[in-house]
mmCIF file of C-alpha atoms and ligand atoms in Angstrom:
data_model
loop_
_atom_site.group_PDB
_atom_site.id
_atom_site.type_symbol
_atom_site.label_atom_id
_atom_site.label_comp_id
_atom_site.label_asym_id
_atom_site.label_seq_id
_atom_site.Cartn_x
_atom_site.Cartn_y
_atom_site.Cartn_z
ATOM 1 C CA MET A 1 0.043 0.091 -0.156
ATOM 2 C CA LYS A 2 1.242 3.422 -0.936
ATOM 3 C CA THR A 3 1.940 5.970 2.158
ATOM 4 C CA PRO A 4 -0.272 8.585 2.207
ATOM 5 C CA LEU A 5 0.666 12.039 0.655
ATOM 6 C CA TYR A 6 -0.553 15.434 2.330
ATOM 7 C CA SER A 7 -1.196 19.030 0.953
ATOM 8 C CA ILE A 8 0.598 21.591 3.579
ATOM 9 C CA ARG A 9 -0.247 25.052 3.002
ATOM 10 C CA MET A 10 0.742 28.382 4.697
ATOM 11 C CA HIS A 11 -0.844 31.713 4.519
ATOM 12 C CA ALA A 12 0.299 34.594 6.434
ATOM 13 C CA SER A 13 -1.452 38.117 6.679
ATOM 14 C CA GLU A 14 -1.307 41.470 8.511
ATOM 15 C CA ALA A 15 -4.468 43.011 9.536
ATOM 16 C CA GLY A 16 -6.065 41.024 7.032
ATOM 17 C CA THR A 17 -3.854 41.969 4.181
ATOM 18 C CA HIS A 18 -2.001 39.243 2.320
ATOM 19 C CA ILE A 19 1.653 38.838 3.272
ATOM 20 C CA SER A 20 2.871 35.701 2.055
ATOM 21 C CA GLY A 21 1.876 31.822 0.907
ATOM 22 C CA ALA A 22 3.297 28.877 -0.112
ATOM 23 C CA GLU A 23 2.870 24.958 -0.302
ATOM 24 C CA HIS A 24 3.735 21.315 -0.705
ATOM 25 C CA LEU A 25 2.731 18.042 -1.334
ATOM 26 C CA ALA A 26 4.500 15.797 0.694
ATOM 27 C CA SER A 27 4.637 12.544 2.830
ATOM 28 C CA ALA A 28 3.853 12.358 6.362
ATOM 29 C CA GLU A 29 7.676 12.067 7.411
ATOM 30 C CA ARG A 30 8.478 15.354 5.734
ATOM 31 C CA LEU A 31 5.632 17.581 7.340
ATOM 32 C CA GLU A 32 7.244 18.761 10.352
ATOM 33 C CA LEU A 33 10.342 20.110 8.627
ATOM 34 C CA LEU A 34 8.277 21.795 5.972
ATOM 35 C CA ALA A 35 5.855 23.254 8.446
ATOM 36 C CA ALA A 36 8.910 24.697 10.161
ATOM 37 C CA SER A 37 10.520 26.129 7.235
ATOM 38 C CA LEU A 38 6.928 27.552 6.000
ATOM 39 C CA LEU A 39 6.673 29.185 9.375
ATOM 40 C CA ARG A 40 10.038 30.600 9.304
ATOM 41 C CA ARG A 41 9.134 32.148 5.935
ATOM 42 C CA ALA A 42 5.927 33.738 7.048
ATOM 43 C CA LEU A 43 7.817 35.217 10.169
ATOM 44 C CA ALA A 44 10.600 36.764 7.899
ATOM 45 C CA HIS A 45 8.988 38.069 4.677
ATOM 46 C CA PRO A 46 10.162 41.498 3.338
ATOM 47 C CA ARG A 47 6.445 42.458 2.908
ATOM 48 C CA GLY A 48 5.730 42.763 6.623
ATOM 49 C CA VAL A 49 5.307 41.225 9.953
ATOM 50 C CA ALA A 50 2.210 38.725 9.898
ATOM 51 C CA ASP A 51 0.152 38.877 12.673
ATOM 52 C CA GLU A 52 -1.909 35.605 11.611
ATOM 53 C CA ILE A 53 -0.240 32.760 10.100
ATOM 54 C CA ARG A 54 -2.304 29.548 8.699
ATOM 55 C CA ILE A 55 -0.878 26.205 8.278
ATOM 56 C CA THR A 56 -3.170 23.559 7.145
ATOM 57 C CA VAL A 57 -2.432 20.031 6.374
ATOM 58 C CA GLU A 58 -4.615 17.881 4.530
ATOM 59 C CA GLU A 59 -4.325 14.182 3.072
ATOM 60 C CA VAL A 60 -4.880 14.123 -0.890
ATOM 61 C CA ALA A 61 -6.086 11.015 -2.438
ATOM 62 C CA ARG A 62 -2.914 9.102 -4.264
ATOM 63 C CA GLN A 63 -5.126 7.963 -7.069
ATOM 64 C CA ASN A 64 -6.317 11.720 -7.780
ATOM 65 C CA ILE A 65 -2.856 13.221 -8.119
ATOM 66 C CA LEU A 66 -1.701 14.004 -11.734
ATOM 67 C CA GLY A 67 2.062 13.600 -12.759
ATOM 68 C CA GLY A 68 3.493 16.051 -15.422
ATOM 69 C CA ARG A 69 6.234 17.702 -16.827
ATOM 70 C CA LEU A 70 7.650 21.223 -15.763
ATOM 71 C CA PRO A 71 7.422 23.978 -18.483
ATOM 72 C CA ASP A 72 10.451 24.840 -20.495
ATOM 73 C CA ILE A 73 12.456 27.944 -19.352
ATOM 74 C CA THR A 74 13.740 30.771 -21.325
ATOM 75 C CA THR A 75 15.254 33.923 -19.957
ATOM 76 C CA VAL A 76 14.730 37.040 -22.182
ATOM 77 C CA GLN A 77 17.374 39.789 -20.989
ATOM 78 C CA VAL A 78 15.781 43.245 -20.786
ATOM 79 C CA ALA A 79 17.310 46.559 -19.998
ATOM 80 C CA ASP A 80 14.953 47.861 -17.514
ATOM 81 C CA PHE A 81 11.441 46.943 -16.435
ATOM 82 C CA HIS A 82 9.897 49.322 -18.934
ATOM 83 C CA GLN A 83 11.448 47.106 -21.673
ATOM 84 C CA GLY A 84 10.425 43.847 -19.692
ATOM 85 C CA ARG A 85 7.050 45.030 -19.531
ATOM 86 C CA ARG A 86 6.879 45.656 -23.365
ATOM 87 C CA ALA A 87 8.330 42.406 -24.106
ATOM 88 C CA ALA A 88 5.991 40.595 -21.664
ATOM 89 C CA LEU A 89 3.151 42.186 -23.689
ATOM 90 C CA SER A 90 4.464 40.946 -26.962
ATOM 91 C CA ARG A 91 4.660 37.453 -25.605
ATOM 92 C CA LEU A 92 1.104 37.615 -24.309
ATOM 93 C CA ILE A 93 -0.293 38.681 -27.750
ATOM 94 C CA ALA A 94 1.645 36.030 -29.245
ATOM 95 C CA ALA A 95 0.221 33.460 -26.956
ATOM 96 C CA GLY A 96 -3.374 34.457 -28.173
ATOM 97 C CA VAL A 97 -4.396 37.194 -25.605
ATOM 98 C CA ALA A 98 -5.910 40.289 -27.085
ATOM 99 C CA SER A 99 -3.692 43.428 -26.708
ATOM 100 C CA THR A 100 -6.309 45.453 -24.798
ATOM 101 C CA ALA A 101 -6.778 42.632 -22.258
ATOM 102 C CA ALA A 102 -2.965 42.180 -21.834
ATOM 103 C CA GLU A 103 -2.520 45.904 -21.265
ATOM 104 C CA SER A 104 -5.373 46.174 -19.020
ATOM 105 C CA ALA A 105 -4.315 43.100 -16.734
ATOM 106 C CA MET A 106 -0.653 44.639 -16.650
ATOM 107 C CA GLN A 107 -2.332 48.044 -15.384
ATOM 108 C CA ALA A 108 -4.159 46.064 -12.922
ATOM 109 C CA LEU A 109 -0.919 44.738 -11.480
ATOM 110 C CA ILE A 110 1.069 47.963 -11.811
ATOM 111 C CA HIS A 111 -1.579 49.906 -9.621
ATOM 112 C CA GLY A 112 -2.728 46.745 -7.464
ATOM 113 C CA ALA A 113 -5.482 44.314 -8.666
ATOM 114 C CA ALA A 114 -7.544 44.082 -5.656
ATOM 115 C CA PRO A 115 -10.178 46.554 -4.620
ATOM 116 C CA GLY A 116 -8.594 49.665 -3.503
ATOM 117 C CA GLY A 117 -5.128 49.119 -5.088
ATOM 118 C CA ALA A 118 -4.161 46.390 -2.894
ATOM 119 C CA VAL A 119 -2.350 42.970 -3.708
ATOM 120 C CA MET A 120 -4.403 40.248 -4.208
ATOM 121 C CA ARG A 121 -3.837 36.865 -2.323
ATOM 122 C CA GLY A 122 -4.783 34.680 -5.429
ATOM 123 C CA ALA A 123 -4.648 35.796 -9.276
ATOM 124 C CA MET A 124 -7.010 37.369 -11.596
ATOM 125 C CA LEU A 125 -8.731 35.179 -13.916
ATOM 126 C CA ILE A 126 -9.237 37.174 -17.218
ATOM 127 C CA ALA A 127 -11.050 36.435 -20.436
ATOM 128 C CA ALA A 128 -8.312 36.228 -23.175
ATOM 129 C CA GLU A 129 -10.321 37.779 -25.724
ATOM 130 C CA SER A 130 -12.303 40.610 -23.987
ATOM 131 C CA GLY A 131 -10.544 41.103 -21.011
ATOM 132 C CA GLU A 132 -13.573 40.200 -18.580
ATOM 133 C CA ARG A 133 -12.302 39.310 -15.399
ATOM 134 C CA PHE A 134 -14.237 36.224 -13.741
ATOM 135 C CA GLU A 135 -12.607 35.981 -10.311
ATOM 136 C CA PRO A 136 -15.697 35.415 -7.805
ATOM 137 C CA ASP A 137 -14.067 37.519 -5.303
ATOM 138 C CA PRO A 138 -11.802 40.222 -6.675
ATOM 139 C CA ALA A 139 -9.779 40.550 -3.378
ATOM 140 C CA ARG A 140 -8.974 37.196 -2.992
ATOM 141 C CA GLY A 141 -8.774 36.149 -6.538
ATOM 142 C CA ILE A 142 -8.080 32.376 -7.675
ATOM 143 C CA ARG A 143 -5.668 30.450 -5.753
ATOM 144 C CA ALA A 144 -3.478 27.936 -7.845
ATOM 145 C CA SER A 145 -3.165 25.202 -5.002
ATOM 146 C CA ARG A 146 -2.031 21.693 -4.375
ATOM 147 C CA MET A 147 1.031 21.581 -6.782
ATOM 148 C CA ASP A 148 4.558 20.605 -5.932
ATOM 149 C CA LEU A 149 7.480 18.734 -7.507
ATOM 150 C CA THR A 150 9.070 15.225 -6.241
ATOM 151 C CA PRO A 151 12.181 15.576 -4.114
ATOM 152 C CA ALA A 152 14.098 13.899 -6.632
ATOM 153 C CA ILE A 153 12.960 16.532 -9.507
ATOM 154 C CA LEU A 154 13.621 19.314 -6.947
ATOM 155 C CA ALA A 155 17.062 18.311 -6.580
ATOM 156 C CA GLN A 156 17.802 18.089 -10.374
ATOM 157 C CA LEU A 157 16.158 21.191 -10.854
ATOM 158 C CA ARG A 158 18.022 23.166 -8.429
ATOM 159 C CA GLN A 159 21.400 21.711 -9.792
ATOM 160 C CA ALA A 160 20.512 22.621 -13.577
ATOM 161 C CA LEU A 161 19.664 26.334 -12.195
ATOM 162 C CA LYS A 162 22.544 26.522 -10.428
ATOM 163 C CA LEU A 163 24.610 25.949 -13.139
ATOM 164 C CA ARG A 164 23.163 29.003 -14.785
ATOM 165 C CA GLY A 165 23.037 31.040 -11.667
ATOM 166 C CA LEU A 166 19.397 31.003 -11.365
ATOM 167 C CA ASP A 167 18.901 28.490 -8.220
ATOM 168 C CA ASN A 168 16.380 30.619 -6.067
ATOM 169 C CA PRO A 169 13.155 29.630 -4.289
ATOM 170 C CA HIS A 170 11.034 32.080 -6.110
ATOM 171 C CA LEU A 171 11.653 30.680 -9.689
ATOM 172 C CA CYS A 172 11.425 27.030 -8.373
ATOM 173 C CA GLU A 173 7.971 27.926 -6.777
ATOM 174 C CA ALA A 174 6.829 29.991 -9.714
ATOM 175 C CA LEU A 175 7.699 27.387 -12.183
ATOM 176 C CA VAL A 176 5.570 24.735 -10.384
ATOM 177 C CA LEU A 177 2.731 27.049 -10.270
ATOM 178 C CA ALA A 178 2.858 28.081 -13.763
ATOM 179 C CA GLY A 179 3.198 24.204 -14.897
ATOM 180 C CA LYS A 180 -0.168 23.712 -12.702
ATOM 181 C CA VAL A 181 -1.896 26.564 -14.646
ATOM 182 C CA LEU A 182 -0.881 25.339 -17.920
ATOM 183 C CA LEU A 183 -2.423 21.967 -17.224
ATOM 184 C CA ALA A 184 -5.732 23.718 -16.852
ATOM 185 C CA PRO A 185 -8.458 23.478 -19.269
ATOM 186 C CA GLY A 186 -8.648 26.533 -21.763
ATOM 187 C CA ILE A 187 -5.578 28.407 -20.166
ATOM 188 C CA VAL A 188 -4.027 30.783 -22.859
ATOM 189 C CA ALA A 189 -1.011 32.646 -20.866
ATOM 190 C CA GLU A 190 -0.056 33.712 -17.381
ATOM 191 C CA LEU A 191 1.593 36.890 -16.421
ATOM 192 C CA CYS A 192 3.282 37.049 -13.058
ATOM 193 C CA TRP A 193 5.557 39.694 -11.317
ATOM 194 C CA SER A 194 6.322 39.025 -7.502
ATOM 195 C CA ASP A 195 5.115 41.021 -4.724
ATOM 196 C CA ASP A 196 8.290 40.708 -2.861
ATOM 197 C CA PRO A 197 10.019 44.035 -3.084
ATOM 198 C CA GLY A 198 13.553 42.578 -3.600
ATOM 199 C CA TYR A 199 12.645 40.375 -6.497
ATOM 200 C CA THR A 200 12.213 42.154 -9.720
ATOM 201 C CA ALA A 201 12.005 39.254 -12.131
ATOM 202 C CA GLY A 202 8.418 37.913 -13.692
ATOM 203 C CA TYR A 203 7.218 35.620 -16.213
ATOM 204 C CA VAL A 204 4.990 34.882 -19.065
ATOM 205 C CA ALA A 205 3.971 31.233 -19.274
ATOM 206 C CA ALA A 206 2.080 29.725 -22.097
ATOM 207 C CA PRO A 207 1.492 26.426 -23.713
ATOM 208 C CA ALA A 208 3.597 26.562 -26.822
ATOM 209 C CA SER A 209 6.713 28.771 -25.157
ATOM 210 C CA GLY A 210 6.664 27.433 -21.870
ATOM 211 C CA TYR A 211 7.904 29.687 -18.817
ATOM 212 C CA VAL A 212 9.589 32.735 -20.419
ATOM 213 C CA ARG A 213 11.324 35.051 -17.613
ATOM 214 C CA PHE A 214 12.143 38.473 -17.694
ATOM 215 C CA PRO A 215 14.691 39.674 -15.045
ATOM 216 C CA GLN A 216 12.871 42.947 -14.655
ATOM 217 C CA LEU A 217 9.245 43.623 -14.811
ATOM 218 C CA LYS A 218 9.067 46.122 -12.026
ATOM 219 C CA PRO A 219 11.001 48.435 -10.125
ATOM 220 C CA LEU A 220 13.221 47.395 -7.030
ATOM 221 C CA GLY A 221 11.342 48.117 -3.803
ATOM 222 C CA GLU A 222 7.954 47.748 -5.664
ATOM 223 C CA THR A 223 5.753 45.817 -3.047
ATOM 224 C CA ARG A 224 2.735 45.488 -5.686
ATOM 225 C CA GLY A 225 2.871 42.195 -7.705
ATOM 226 C CA GLY A 226 0.451 39.685 -8.893
ATOM 227 C CA ARG A 227 -0.875 37.156 -11.360
ATOM 228 C CA ALA A 228 -3.299 37.115 -14.358
ATOM 229 C CA PHE A 229 -4.525 33.664 -15.589
ATOM 230 C CA PHE A 230 -5.866 34.363 -19.063
ATOM 231 C CA VAL A 231 -8.385 31.885 -20.284
ATOM 232 C CA ARG A 232 -10.320 31.017 -23.739
ATOM 233 C CA GLU A 233 -14.050 32.019 -23.334
ATOM 234 C CA ALA A 234 -15.229 29.286 -26.185
ATOM 235 C CA GLY A 235 -16.193 26.250 -24.000
ATOM 236 C CA LEU A 236 -15.296 27.757 -20.565
ATOM 237 C CA ASN A 237 -16.524 25.993 -17.647
ATOM 238 C CA LEU A 238 -15.535 28.574 -14.911
ATOM 239 C CA ALA A 239 -16.409 26.238 -12.085
ATOM 240 C CA ALA A 240 -14.593 23.306 -13.340
ATOM 241 C CA LEU A 241 -11.587 25.507 -14.285
ATOM 242 C CA ILE A 242 -11.541 27.195 -10.627
ATOM 243 C CA GLU A 243 -12.178 23.543 -9.043
ATOM 244 C CA PHE A 244 -9.073 22.357 -11.049
ATOM 245 C CA LEU A 245 -6.670 25.369 -10.197
ATOM 246 C CA GLU A 246 -7.564 25.442 -6.451
ATOM 247 C CA THR A 247 -8.051 21.913 -5.593
ATOM 248 C CA ALA A 248 -6.535 19.075 -8.231
ATOM 249 C CA PRO A 249 -3.080 17.848 -6.868
ATOM 250 C CA VAL A 250 -0.323 17.839 -9.429
ATOM 251 C CA LEU A 251 3.142 16.357 -8.717
ATOM 252 C CA PHE A 252 5.610 17.361 -11.273
ATOM 253 C CA ASP A 253 8.041 14.397 -11.857
ATOM 254 C CA ARG A 254 9.955 15.532 -14.971
ATOM 255 C CA LEU A 255 12.082 18.463 -15.929
ATOM 256 C CA GLY A 256 11.442 20.380 -18.882
ATOM 257 C CA THR A 257 14.215 21.965 -20.912
ATOM 258 C CA ILE A 258 16.246 24.869 -19.449
ATOM 259 C CA HIS A 259 17.232 26.846 -22.585
ATOM 260 C CA PRO A 260 21.213 27.481 -22.047
ATOM 261 C CA ASP A 261 21.450 30.799 -23.783
ATOM 262 C CA ASP A 262 19.449 33.968 -22.553
ATOM 263 C CA GLN A 263 17.526 35.327 -25.304
ATOM 264 C CA PHE A 264 18.166 39.186 -26.198
ATOM 265 C CA LEU A 265 15.827 41.495 -27.358
ATOM 266 C CA GLU A 266 16.713 42.925 -30.888
HETATM 267 P P1 LIG B 1 4.832 35.376 -5.288
HETATM 268 O O1 LIG B 1 5.253 34.962 -6.771
HETATM 269 O O2 LIG B 1 4.636 34.748 -4.063
HETATM 270 O O3 LIG B 1 5.486 36.967 -4.879
HETATM 271 O O4 LIG B 1 3.292 36.151 -5.610
HETATM 272 C C1 LIG B 1 3.125 37.227 -6.254
HETATM 273 C C2 LIG B 1 1.713 37.470 -6.384
HETATM 274 O O5 LIG B 1 0.810 36.362 -7.167
HETATM 275 C C3 LIG B 1 0.862 37.447 -5.007
HETATM 276 O O6 LIG B 1 0.646 38.946 -4.759
HETATM 277 C C4 LIG B 1 -0.482 37.003 -5.407
HETATM 278 O O7 LIG B 1 -1.330 38.047 -5.937
HETATM 279 C C5 LIG B 1 -0.161 36.144 -6.470
HETATM 280 N N1 LIG B 1 -0.081 34.750 -5.958
HETATM 281 C C6 LIG B 1 0.636 34.325 -5.163
HETATM 282 N N2 LIG B 1 0.496 32.766 -4.897
HETATM 283 C C7 LIG B 1 -0.637 32.573 -5.793
HETATM 284 C C8 LIG B 1 -1.220 31.300 -5.902
HETATM 285 N N3 LIG B 1 -0.844 30.070 -5.128
HETATM 286 N N4 LIG B 1 -2.289 31.275 -7.040
HETATM 287 C C9 LIG B 1 -2.507 32.187 -7.588
HETATM 288 N N5 LIG B 1 -2.132 33.582 -7.189
HETATM 289 C C10 LIG B 1 -1.072 33.732 -6.504
#
């Protein structure tokens, strides 16, 4: 009989405002260490001092867990965040997002996508053609959840990233999140930059191009960040899509290609 697997998730907030969140899928013997590291992380986040930290542990049914291959990684070097944003817009449009929808999502991230200009806890869910926003709670957004990579693949990924000077937790976690988002039905692309003031990189992920990172998508010191998931309206089953993103367990067990050379803009 296979050992059970658990979803362990952390969410930290200060006066009701999102500070940080992270999660894993792990066997019972790893939970104690993971809980300690999630707690450490919640208490030391550059966005602020949490006054509430929740750690949730739930068993997930093994037979429901999907495996998968992580997206390929490409880096596009940019001179500054202005150029980075222009390049990200082009990638979104190439992936099938209408330019008005891509631009308004970017404006929402710049100004804070939650009502009142705050940072959302989750992502915007946006129609790729019309730009209409679908998330039922615009402050919370949609949380992609219950995804991780196997310990063996994590070790291989970190080793491969290290050779390129890219081994950092932001990238590993974002890659896993983007990987799950790209498995969801009808997803056209994702846009993200971090809310961590010290981390300026961001990415556009899309089924055909994988995970395309831009070292600068925001100015250093900026605490506003967020995510936009763009979805095709034709055939959209909103409830099923949200259910998949938030609850379907995905454990990546294969690496994608890490393209060796940075792409430079012309
Ligand atoms: P991070 O990459 O952790 O700095 O998160 C950047 C932004 O992405 C956050 O401010 C949230 O708006 C959003 N976000 C973080 N985690 C998730 C998630 N699991 N699902 C959807 N959106 C998220």
